[in-house]
Tab-separated table of C-alpha atoms in Angstrom:
chain	number	residue	atom	x	y	z
A	1	UNK	CA	8.929	11.969	-26.134
A	2	UNK	CA	5.705	13.994	-26.109
A	3	UNK	CA	6.051	17.518	-24.776
A	4	UNK	CA	2.507	18.792	-24.185
A	5	UNK	CA	1.896	22.510	-24.174
A	6	UNK	CA	1.066	24.204	-20.888
A	7	UNK	CA	-2.598	25.179	-20.561
A	8	UNK	CA	-4.983	26.499	-17.947
A	9	UNK	CA	-5.960	23.093	-16.594
A	10	UNK	CA	-3.847	20.201	-17.884
A	11	UNK	CA	-5.464	16.771	-17.738
A	12	UNK	CA	-4.018	13.639	-16.174
A	13	UNK	CA	-5.358	10.109	-16.273
A	14	UNK	CA	-4.192	8.074	-13.282
A	15	UNK	CA	-4.642	4.331	-13.791
A	16	UNK	CA	-4.787	2.024	-10.781
A	17	UNK	CA	-6.618	-1.109	-11.994
A	18	UNK	CA	-7.204	-1.976	-8.357
A	19	UNK	CA	-9.496	-0.713	-5.617
A	20	UNK	CA	-8.888	3.039	-5.637
A	21	UNK	CA	-9.705	3.418	-1.955
A	22	UNK	CA	-7.041	0.843	-1.093
A	23	UNK	CA	-4.407	2.306	-3.441
A	24	UNK	CA	-3.082	5.156	-1.290
A	25	UNK	CA	-0.012	6.004	-3.343
A	26	UNK	CA	-1.975	6.505	-6.572
A	27	UNK	CA	-4.714	8.359	-4.728
A	28	UNK	CA	-2.025	10.626	-3.291
A	29	UNK	CA	-0.697	11.285	-6.800
A	30	UNK	CA	-4.204	12.226	-7.933
A	31	UNK	CA	-4.797	14.542	-4.965
A	32	UNK	CA	-1.445	16.249	-5.499
A	33	UNK	CA	-2.205	16.815	-9.175
A	34	UNK	CA	-5.531	18.406	-8.257
A	35	UNK	CA	-3.816	20.608	-5.670
A	36	UNK	CA	-1.503	21.870	-8.412
A	37	UNK	CA	-4.301	22.825	-10.791
A	38	UNK	CA	-4.741	19.678	-12.862
A	39	UNK	CA	-7.968	17.941	-13.825
A	40	UNK	CA	-7.649	14.253	-12.977
A	41	UNK	CA	-9.495	11.146	-14.105
A	42	UNK	CA	-8.778	8.339	-11.646
A	43	UNK	CA	-9.374	4.942	-13.248
A	44	UNK	CA	-9.888	1.803	-11.175
A	45	UNK	CA	-12.350	-0.154	-9.069
A	46	UNK	CA	-14.577	1.835	-6.716
A	47	UNK	CA	-15.036	-0.938	-4.158
A	48	UNK	CA	-14.430	1.142	-1.037
A	49	UNK	CA	-15.198	4.657	0.143
A	50	UNK	CA	-12.749	7.422	-0.715
A	51	UNK	CA	-11.585	9.919	1.917
A	52	UNK	CA	-13.451	13.224	2.070
A	53	UNK	CA	-10.543	15.144	0.536
A	54	UNK	CA	-10.914	13.109	-2.673
A	55	UNK	CA	-14.484	14.256	-3.251
A	56	UNK	CA	-13.679	17.384	-5.263
A	57	UNK	CA	-14.912	18.499	-8.724
A	58	UNK	CA	-11.461	18.352	-10.354
A	59	UNK	CA	-11.100	14.657	-9.478
A	60	UNK	CA	-13.362	12.321	-11.433
A	61	UNK	CA	-13.445	8.619	-10.612
A	62	UNK	CA	-13.857	6.428	-13.693
A	63	UNK	CA	-15.054	3.208	-12.087
A	64	UNK	CA	-14.399	-0.057	-13.878
A	65	UNK	CA	-16.555	-3.097	-13.175
A	66	UNK	CA	-14.936	-5.175	-10.453
A	67	UNK	CA	-15.430	-8.920	-10.727
A	68	UNK	CA	-12.736	-9.713	-8.175
A	69	UNK	CA	-15.418	-10.866	-5.762
A	70	UNK	CA	-16.480	-13.649	-8.106
A	71	UNK	CA	-15.440	-17.157	-6.999
A	72	UNK	CA	-11.818	-17.897	-7.869
A	73	UNK	CA	-10.851	-21.173	-9.557
A	74	UNK	CA	-8.747	-23.428	-7.363
A	75	UNK	CA	-6.487	-24.756	-10.128
A	76	UNK	CA	-3.683	-22.803	-11.761
A	77	UNK	CA	-5.127	-23.515	-15.203
A	78	UNK	CA	-8.549	-22.257	-14.167
A	79	UNK	CA	-6.997	-19.162	-12.643
A	80	UNK	CA	-4.983	-18.449	-15.800
A	81	UNK	CA	-8.037	-18.900	-18.046
A	82	UNK	CA	-10.116	-16.614	-15.853
A	83	UNK	CA	-7.337	-14.017	-15.799
A	84	UNK	CA	-7.075	-14.158	-19.590
A	85	UNK	CA	-10.813	-13.665	-20.023
A	86	UNK	CA	-10.794	-10.764	-17.564
A	87	UNK	CA	-7.828	-9.254	-19.398
A	88	UNK	CA	-9.719	-9.157	-22.679
A	89	UNK	CA	-12.652	-7.352	-21.079
A	90	UNK	CA	-10.410	-4.944	-19.168
A	91	UNK	CA	-8.495	-4.066	-22.323
A	92	UNK	CA	-11.659	-2.871	-24.025
A	93	UNK	CA	-12.970	-0.953	-21.018
A	94	UNK	CA	-9.628	0.665	-20.312
A	95	UNK	CA	-9.145	1.726	-23.926
A	96	UNK	CA	-12.561	3.359	-23.969
A	97	UNK	CA	-11.676	5.443	-20.921
A	98	UNK	CA	-8.209	6.395	-22.148
A	99	UNK	CA	-9.445	7.402	-25.605
A	100	UNK	CA	-12.431	9.428	-24.373
A	101	UNK	CA	-12.602	13.166	-23.748
A	102	UNK	CA	-9.848	15.706	-24.135
A	103	UNK	CA	-6.426	14.195	-24.770
A	104	UNK	CA	-4.559	13.859	-21.470
A	105	UNK	CA	-1.226	15.556	-20.965
A	106	UNK	CA	0.001	12.547	-19.032
A	107	UNK	CA	-1.084	8.977	-18.341
A	108	UNK	CA	0.263	7.879	-14.952
A	109	UNK	CA	0.079	4.115	-14.477
A	110	UNK	CA	0.623	1.884	-11.469
A	111	UNK	CA	2.575	-1.345	-11.913
A	112	UNK	CA	1.591	-4.003	-10.904
A	113	UNK	CA	-0.783	-4.997	-12.307
A	114	UNK	CA	0.935	-4.473	-15.655
A	115	UNK	CA	-1.231	-6.673	-17.856
A	116	UNK	CA	-3.159	-5.372	-19.690
A	117	UNK	CA	-2.496	-1.942	-18.156
A	118	UNK	CA	0.986	-1.204	-19.481
A	119	UNK	CA	0.512	-2.019	-23.189
A	120	UNK	CA	-2.954	-0.435	-23.251
A	121	UNK	CA	-1.717	2.739	-21.559
A	122	UNK	CA	1.288	2.921	-23.913
A	123	UNK	CA	-0.953	2.577	-26.975
A	124	UNK	CA	-3.408	5.217	-25.773
A	125	UNK	CA	-0.631	7.624	-24.796
A	126	UNK	CA	1.031	7.354	-28.181
A	127	UNK	CA	-2.238	7.704	-30.084
A	128	UNK	CA	-3.093	10.863	-28.151
A	129	UNK	CA	0.332	12.455	-27.905
A	130	UNK	CA	0.458	12.063	-24.115
A	131	UNK	CA	3.357	11.343	-21.805
A	132	UNK	CA	3.427	7.870	-20.278
A	133	UNK	CA	4.764	7.644	-16.732
A	134	UNK	CA	4.951	4.349	-14.824
A	135	UNK	CA	4.954	4.199	-11.026
A	136	UNK	CA	6.656	0.922	-10.078
A	137	UNK	CA	5.359	-0.405	-6.753
A	138	UNK	CA	6.602	-3.947	-7.412
A	139	UNK	CA	6.690	-6.323	-10.403
A	140	UNK	CA	3.784	-8.019	-12.142
A	141	UNK	CA	5.998	-11.040	-12.805
A	142	UNK	CA	6.870	-11.581	-9.131
A	143	UNK	CA	3.240	-11.173	-8.069
A	144	UNK	CA	2.119	-13.737	-10.665
A	145	UNK	CA	4.852	-16.132	-9.543
A	146	UNK	CA	3.305	-16.146	-6.080
A	147	UNK	CA	0.096	-17.544	-7.599
A	148	UNK	CA	1.350	-19.615	-10.538
A	149	UNK	CA	4.822	-20.693	-9.466
A	150	UNK	CA	8.150	-19.316	-10.699
A	151	UNK	CA	8.407	-21.572	-13.775
A	152	UNK	CA	5.027	-20.817	-15.314
A	153	UNK	CA	5.377	-19.435	-18.883
A	154	UNK	CA	3.232	-16.416	-18.012
A	155	UNK	CA	5.932	-15.218	-15.613
A	156	UNK	CA	8.497	-14.706	-18.358
A	157	UNK	CA	5.843	-13.136	-20.590
A	158	UNK	CA	4.896	-10.665	-17.854
A	159	UNK	CA	8.532	-9.720	-17.258
A	160	UNK	CA	8.980	-9.161	-20.995
A	161	UNK	CA	5.968	-6.827	-21.084
A	162	UNK	CA	7.230	-4.912	-18.051
A	163	UNK	CA	10.710	-4.464	-19.506
A	164	UNK	CA	9.266	-3.434	-22.882
A	165	UNK	CA	6.926	-0.851	-21.340
A	166	UNK	CA	9.535	0.528	-18.959
A	167	UNK	CA	11.931	1.211	-21.816
A	168	UNK	CA	9.227	3.060	-23.752
A	169	UNK	CA	7.835	5.118	-20.890
A	170	UNK	CA	8.681	8.800	-20.750
A	171	UNK	CA	9.593	8.384	-17.100
A	172	UNK	CA	9.672	5.665	-14.433
A	173	UNK	CA	9.291	6.130	-10.691
A	174	UNK	CA	10.540	3.441	-8.295
A	175	UNK	CA	9.606	3.029	-4.633
A	176	UNK	CA	13.085	2.015	-3.465
A	177	UNK	CA	16.743	2.513	-4.301
A	178	UNK	CA	17.132	-1.260	-4.520
A	179	UNK	CA	14.418	-1.497	-7.168
A	180	UNK	CA	15.935	1.312	-9.238
A	181	UNK	CA	19.355	-0.359	-9.152
A	182	UNK	CA	17.892	-3.732	-10.095
A	183	UNK	CA	15.923	-2.607	-13.157
A	184	UNK	CA	18.818	-0.426	-14.248
A	185	UNK	CA	21.199	-3.379	-14.189
A	186	UNK	CA	18.834	-6.092	-15.458
A	187	UNK	CA	16.577	-4.210	-17.885
A	188	UNK	CA	18.501	-1.016	-18.639
A	189	UNK	CA	15.606	1.079	-17.329
A	190	UNK	CA	16.155	4.632	-16.180
A	191	UNK	CA	14.036	6.731	-13.865
A	192	UNK	CA	14.020	8.178	-10.370
A	193	UNK	CA	13.246	6.985	-6.862
A	194	UNK	CA	10.175	8.497	-5.253
A	195	UNK	CA	9.712	7.232	-1.736
A	196	UNK	CA	6.384	7.010	-0.013
A	197	UNK	CA	5.795	9.756	2.501
A	198	UNK	CA	2.912	10.147	4.945
A	199	UNK	CA	0.157	12.617	4.175
A	200	UNK	CA	-0.648	15.346	6.666
A	201	UNK	CA	-3.635	13.387	8.017
A	202	UNK	CA	-1.250	10.871	9.590
A	203	UNK	CA	-0.306	12.417	12.898
A	204	UNK	CA	-0.843	11.706	16.582
A	205	UNK	CA	-4.555	12.237	17.360
A	206	UNK	CA	-5.601	14.502	20.206
A	207	UNK	CA	-6.030	12.720	23.581
A	208	UNK	CA	-9.827	12.547	23.386
A	209	UNK	CA	-9.818	11.123	19.862
A	210	UNK	CA	-7.055	8.680	20.789
A	211	UNK	CA	-8.951	7.398	23.830
A	212	UNK	CA	-12.114	6.955	21.750
A	213	UNK	CA	-10.327	5.067	18.983
A	214	UNK	CA	-8.387	2.843	21.391
A	215	UNK	CA	-11.628	1.897	23.146
A	216	UNK	CA	-13.189	1.081	19.781
A	217	UNK	CA	-10.266	-1.089	18.679
A	218	UNK	CA	-10.016	-2.855	22.036
A	219	UNK	CA	-13.746	-3.538	21.824
A	220	UNK	CA	-13.200	-5.135	18.397
A	221	UNK	CA	-10.653	-7.386	20.098
A	222	UNK	CA	-13.077	-8.296	22.878
A	223	UNK	CA	-11.313	-6.270	25.575
A	224	UNK	CA	-13.853	-4.291	27.611
A	225	UNK	CA	-11.615	-2.352	30.027
A	226	UNK	CA	-8.043	-2.113	28.767
A	227	UNK	CA	-6.689	0.606	31.075
A	228	UNK	CA	-2.928	0.050	31.339
A	229	UNK	CA	-3.251	-3.715	31.432
A	230	UNK	CA	-3.193	-4.138	27.648
A	231	UNK	CA	-1.053	-2.916	24.781
A	232	UNK	CA	-2.523	-2.256	21.339
A	233	UNK	CA	-0.905	-3.182	18.020
A	234	UNK	CA	-2.509	-2.155	14.720
A	235	UNK	CA	-1.630	-4.031	11.539
A	236	UNK	CA	-2.729	-2.238	8.346
A	237	UNK	CA	-3.174	-5.045	5.827
A	238	UNK	CA	-4.455	-5.750	2.335
A	239	UNK	CA	-5.221	-9.402	3.132
A	240	UNK	CA	-3.247	-10.686	0.171
A	241	UNK	CA	-0.862	-13.600	-0.281
A	242	UNK	CA	2.241	-11.428	0.170
A	243	UNK	CA	1.446	-11.000	3.878
A	244	UNK	CA	2.354	-13.833	6.270
A	245	UNK	CA	-0.627	-14.205	8.608
A	246	UNK	CA	0.360	-17.736	9.602
A	247	UNK	CA	3.413	-16.384	11.384
A	248	UNK	CA	1.221	-14.059	13.462
A	249	UNK	CA	-1.103	-16.900	14.456
A	250	UNK	CA	1.799	-19.029	15.684
A	251	UNK	CA	3.367	-16.130	17.570
A	252	UNK	CA	0.059	-15.321	19.261
A	253	UNK	CA	-0.267	-18.887	20.520
A	254	UNK	CA	3.235	-18.785	21.999
A	255	UNK	CA	2.652	-15.464	23.740
A	256	UNK	CA	-0.714	-16.562	25.083
A	257	UNK	CA	0.776	-19.763	26.510
A	258	UNK	CA	3.482	-17.898	28.440
A	259	UNK	CA	1.108	-15.464	30.127
A	260	UNK	CA	1.097	-15.282	33.911
A	261	UNK	CA	-0.187	-12.821	36.495
A	262	UNK	CA	1.344	-9.384	36.215
A	263	UNK	CA	1.964	-9.545	32.457
A	264	UNK	CA	0.004	-7.228	30.194
A	265	UNK	CA	-2.385	-8.500	27.593
A	266	UNK	CA	-1.725	-7.805	23.904
A	267	UNK	CA	-4.392	-6.952	21.331
A	268	UNK	CA	-3.478	-7.057	17.638
A	269	UNK	CA	-6.094	-5.546	15.334
A	270	UNK	CA	-5.685	-6.045	11.585
A	271	UNK	CA	-7.465	-3.460	9.466
A	272	UNK	CA	-8.648	-3.510	5.877
A	273	UNK	CA	-10.394	-6.088	3.759
A	274	UNK	CA	-9.264	-8.591	1.174
A	275	UNK	CA	-9.411	-12.196	-0.019
A	276	UNK	CA	-7.654	-13.822	2.962
A	277	UNK	CA	-9.488	-12.060	5.775
A	278	UNK	CA	-12.274	-14.639	6.246
A	279	UNK	CA	-9.806	-17.527	6.484
A	280	UNK	CA	-7.784	-15.631	9.098
A	281	UNK	CA	-10.882	-14.917	11.184
A	282	UNK	CA	-11.851	-18.595	11.104
A	283	UNK	CA	-8.407	-19.683	12.285
A	284	UNK	CA	-8.406	-17.096	15.084
A	285	UNK	CA	-11.800	-18.312	16.320
A	286	UNK	CA	-10.450	-21.854	16.539
A	287	UNK	CA	-7.449	-20.885	18.686
A	288	UNK	CA	-9.303	-19.854	21.846
A	289	UNK	CA	-6.759	-17.204	22.826
A	290	UNK	CA	-7.122	-15.426	26.158
A	291	UNK	CA	-4.449	-12.820	26.936
A	292	UNK	CA	-3.438	-12.281	23.326
A	293	UNK	CA	-6.338	-11.145	21.182
A	294	UNK	CA	-6.312	-11.137	17.400
A	295	UNK	CA	-9.116	-9.241	15.696
A	296	UNK	CA	-10.056	-7.593	12.420
A	297	UNK	CA	-11.668	-4.225	11.865
A	298	UNK	CA	-12.907	-2.448	8.776
A	299	UNK	CA	-12.400	1.296	9.068
A	300	UNK	CA	-13.737	4.059	6.880
A	301	UNK	CA	-11.039	6.028	5.091
A	302	UNK	CA	-11.497	9.043	7.366
A	303	UNK	CA	-11.133	6.917	10.545
A	304	UNK	CA	-8.027	5.040	9.439
A	305	UNK	CA	-5.449	7.752	10.313
A	306	UNK	CA	-6.775	8.010	13.883
A	307	UNK	CA	-6.682	4.239	14.281
A	308	UNK	CA	-3.071	4.100	13.154
A	309	UNK	CA	-2.114	6.960	15.462
A	310	UNK	CA	-3.800	5.373	18.487
A	311	UNK	CA	-1.662	2.225	18.546
A	312	UNK	CA	1.289	1.496	20.801
A	313	UNK	CA	2.986	-0.101	17.791
A	314	UNK	CA	2.228	-1.163	14.248
A	315	UNK	CA	2.782	-4.553	12.663
A	316	UNK	CA	3.854	-5.126	9.049
A	317	UNK	CA	3.532	-8.684	7.745
A	318	UNK	CA	4.441	-7.670	4.188
A	319	UNK	CA	6.728	-10.252	2.567
A	320	UNK	CA	7.889	-8.721	-0.707
A	321	UNK	CA	7.526	-11.020	-3.712
A	322	UNK	CA	10.452	-9.281	-5.399
A	323	UNK	CA	12.403	-8.358	-2.233
A	324	UNK	CA	12.702	-4.916	-3.828
A	325	UNK	CA	9.539	-3.049	-2.799
A	326	UNK	CA	8.683	-1.454	0.529
A	327	UNK	CA	5.577	-1.788	2.733
A	328	UNK	CA	3.798	1.506	2.037
A	329	UNK	CA	1.658	1.509	5.154
A	330	UNK	CA	4.718	1.704	7.414
A	331	UNK	CA	5.049	5.365	6.459
A	332	UNK	CA	1.497	5.969	7.706
A	333	UNK	CA	2.593	4.644	11.092
A	334	UNK	CA	5.744	6.760	11.097
A	335	UNK	CA	3.729	9.854	10.204
A	336	UNK	CA	1.702	9.310	13.376
A	337	UNK	CA	4.829	8.663	15.448
A	338	UNK	CA	4.060	4.949	15.886
A	339	UNK	CA	6.969	2.454	15.745
A	340	UNK	CA	6.626	-0.663	13.626
A	341	UNK	CA	7.329	-4.355	14.083
A	342	UNK	CA	8.178	-5.407	10.519
A	343	UNK	CA	8.935	-8.665	8.744
A	344	UNK	CA	12.517	-8.407	7.486
A	345	UNK	CA	12.347	-9.927	3.997
A	346	UNK	CA	15.688	-8.600	2.768
A	347	UNK	CA	18.214	-5.799	2.650
A	348	UNK	CA	15.738	-3.465	0.954
A	349	UNK	CA	13.771	-3.030	4.200
A	350	UNK	CA	16.735	-1.215	5.746
A	351	UNK	CA	15.851	1.765	3.539
A	352	UNK	CA	12.794	2.179	5.757
A	353	UNK	CA	13.030	0.408	9.126
A	354	UNK	CA	15.973	0.776	11.511
A	355	UNK	CA	15.744	-1.765	14.352
A	356	UNK	CA	15.989	-0.138	17.754
A	357	UNK	CA	15.516	3.326	16.247
A	358	UNK	CA	12.039	3.452	14.697
A	359	UNK	CA	10.890	-0.111	15.219
A	360	UNK	CA	11.801	-3.774	15.479
A	361	UNK	CA	12.203	-6.482	12.845
A	362	UNK	CA	11.657	-10.223	12.733
A	363	UNK	CA	12.413	-13.052	10.320
A	364	UNK	CA	10.576	-16.024	11.825
A	365	UNK	CA	8.082	-16.947	14.530
A	366	UNK	CA	10.540	-16.871	17.477
A	367	UNK	CA	11.821	-13.415	16.531
A	368	UNK	CA	8.248	-12.165	16.040
A	369	UNK	CA	7.407	-13.471	19.518
A	370	UNK	CA	10.438	-11.623	20.890
A	371	UNK	CA	9.488	-8.365	19.150
A	372	UNK	CA	5.861	-8.480	20.294
A	373	UNK	CA	7.077	-9.313	23.787
A	374	UNK	CA	9.054	-6.056	23.764
A	375	UNK	CA	5.932	-4.122	22.775
A	376	UNK	CA	3.919	-5.860	25.489
A	377	UNK	CA	6.446	-5.653	28.327
A	378	UNK	CA	8.526	-2.523	27.670
A	379	UNK	CA	8.032	0.536	29.826
A	380	UNK	CA	6.513	3.620	28.254
A	381	UNK	CA	9.901	5.337	28.025
A	382	UNK	CA	11.171	2.622	25.678
A	383	UNK	CA	8.101	2.847	23.458
A	384	UNK	CA	8.305	6.637	23.463
A	385	UNK	CA	11.928	6.471	22.275
A	386	UNK	CA	10.956	4.200	19.375
A	387	UNK	CA	8.020	6.504	18.679
A	388	UNK	CA	10.375	9.481	18.469
A	389	UNK	CA	12.453	7.602	15.904
A	390	UNK	CA	9.313	6.795	13.934
A	391	UNK	CA	8.222	10.425	14.050
A	392	UNK	CA	11.620	11.532	12.734
A	393	UNK	CA	11.419	8.992	9.892
A	394	UNK	CA	7.982	10.319	8.952
A	395	UNK	CA	8.745	14.007	9.400
A	396	UNK	CA	9.095	14.708	5.672
A	397	UNK	CA	5.617	14.694	4.167
A	398	UNK	CA	4.207	13.730	0.784
A	399	UNK	CA	3.157	17.286	-0.062
A	400	UNK	CA	6.707	18.508	0.619
A	401	UNK	CA	8.512	16.090	-1.711
A	402	UNK	CA	5.972	15.477	-4.494
A	403	UNK	CA	6.172	18.933	-6.182
A	404	UNK	CA	9.953	18.625	-6.596
A	405	UNK	CA	10.396	14.904	-7.220
A	406	UNK	CA	7.301	14.002	-9.273
A	407	UNK	CA	5.605	17.018	-10.833
A	408	UNK	CA	8.508	18.052	-13.119
A	409	UNK	CA	8.346	14.646	-14.844
A	410	UNK	CA	4.634	14.895	-15.648
A	411	UNK	CA	4.814	17.761	-18.125
A	412	UNK	CA	4.001	21.484	-18.086
A	413	UNK	CA	1.728	22.576	-15.277
A	414	UNK	CA	-1.196	24.988	-15.457
A	415	UNK	CA	-0.660	28.361	-17.053
A	416	UNK	CA	-1.224	31.445	-14.938
A	417	UNK	CA	-4.548	33.197	-15.598
A	418	UNK	CA	-4.335	36.203	-17.894
């Protein structure tokens, strides 16, 4: 296990291999490293704007070419061939970055995606005498199974690579207790659980900012004068296949059909961008909803915390491919004191969401209708009680836990100036 020597400004390479601006956990790692005196190279796709706090000299973004916007083959074979070709190109580009400049003290890698990231990062770390630390958000194998089917040969190959890399890493972080138990039992991996925590920017906005953001989000939903006649739900999404948008569309139709005089309207605004957004917008346009409005909104990184904090409730449609990860954006809601309506995909979710305390859960369309009906019809006292539970769940912040739970596993920190 490499044990780098402490120096004035240790270097870390943080590898995302995704859109950096939409990878909040890895961006948080990078910002925390900088705050503790490290120089950080953040490797990934620069497809979206970074928050202002990330634009500092000690944090350098190493942007890889992103061809994710290229047309995707419809067939599984075409998808696999395209992925293989991309993997070859990414391997070369990633190696060049990892082998350039001063040898890093640590290479911190997100998984998934683990191919080619994990073997390339392991090779570079060993060649340069660096520590390799893997941050497990989910599993590459389970994400691939969503696209290729569970019996595809690439699924077993991906799991083999993940197990191999995890055993050779100097440390592994897991996002949930359930994940840590699973890989310990199935793959004999060791490591520690590091839960997502909200950053300081996620808090209840001041009344003026809240009113401005609510008006903006209601306008996106086509509601001119909301007053107290509408409730607002914000759904932070990545627009990927592990989020069940079809369930929301069906629930919205049911709620719209039951509307009568005296019942509030309900606006659900999904934020973010991703491959499934256009299809969702087309389906919404075809529904002709009246008193339930579904809309999308792209927010700059610096506006996102205020949008989250301005909602009456949040909505998580995350359906874990492994049933072992947790929806990261729920902690953003909790940090702002906003309760969540979350898809209950398994026992793991109980580590985060407590029904009736900090939110509500659902498993199918009828239970989603029931949960959204509570948000729409409940008095403010009920929502405030759920909000208090959310605020308590988000009270412990990222900057409070990271120095004790993560930093010691990354190697010696900066030396004090002489």
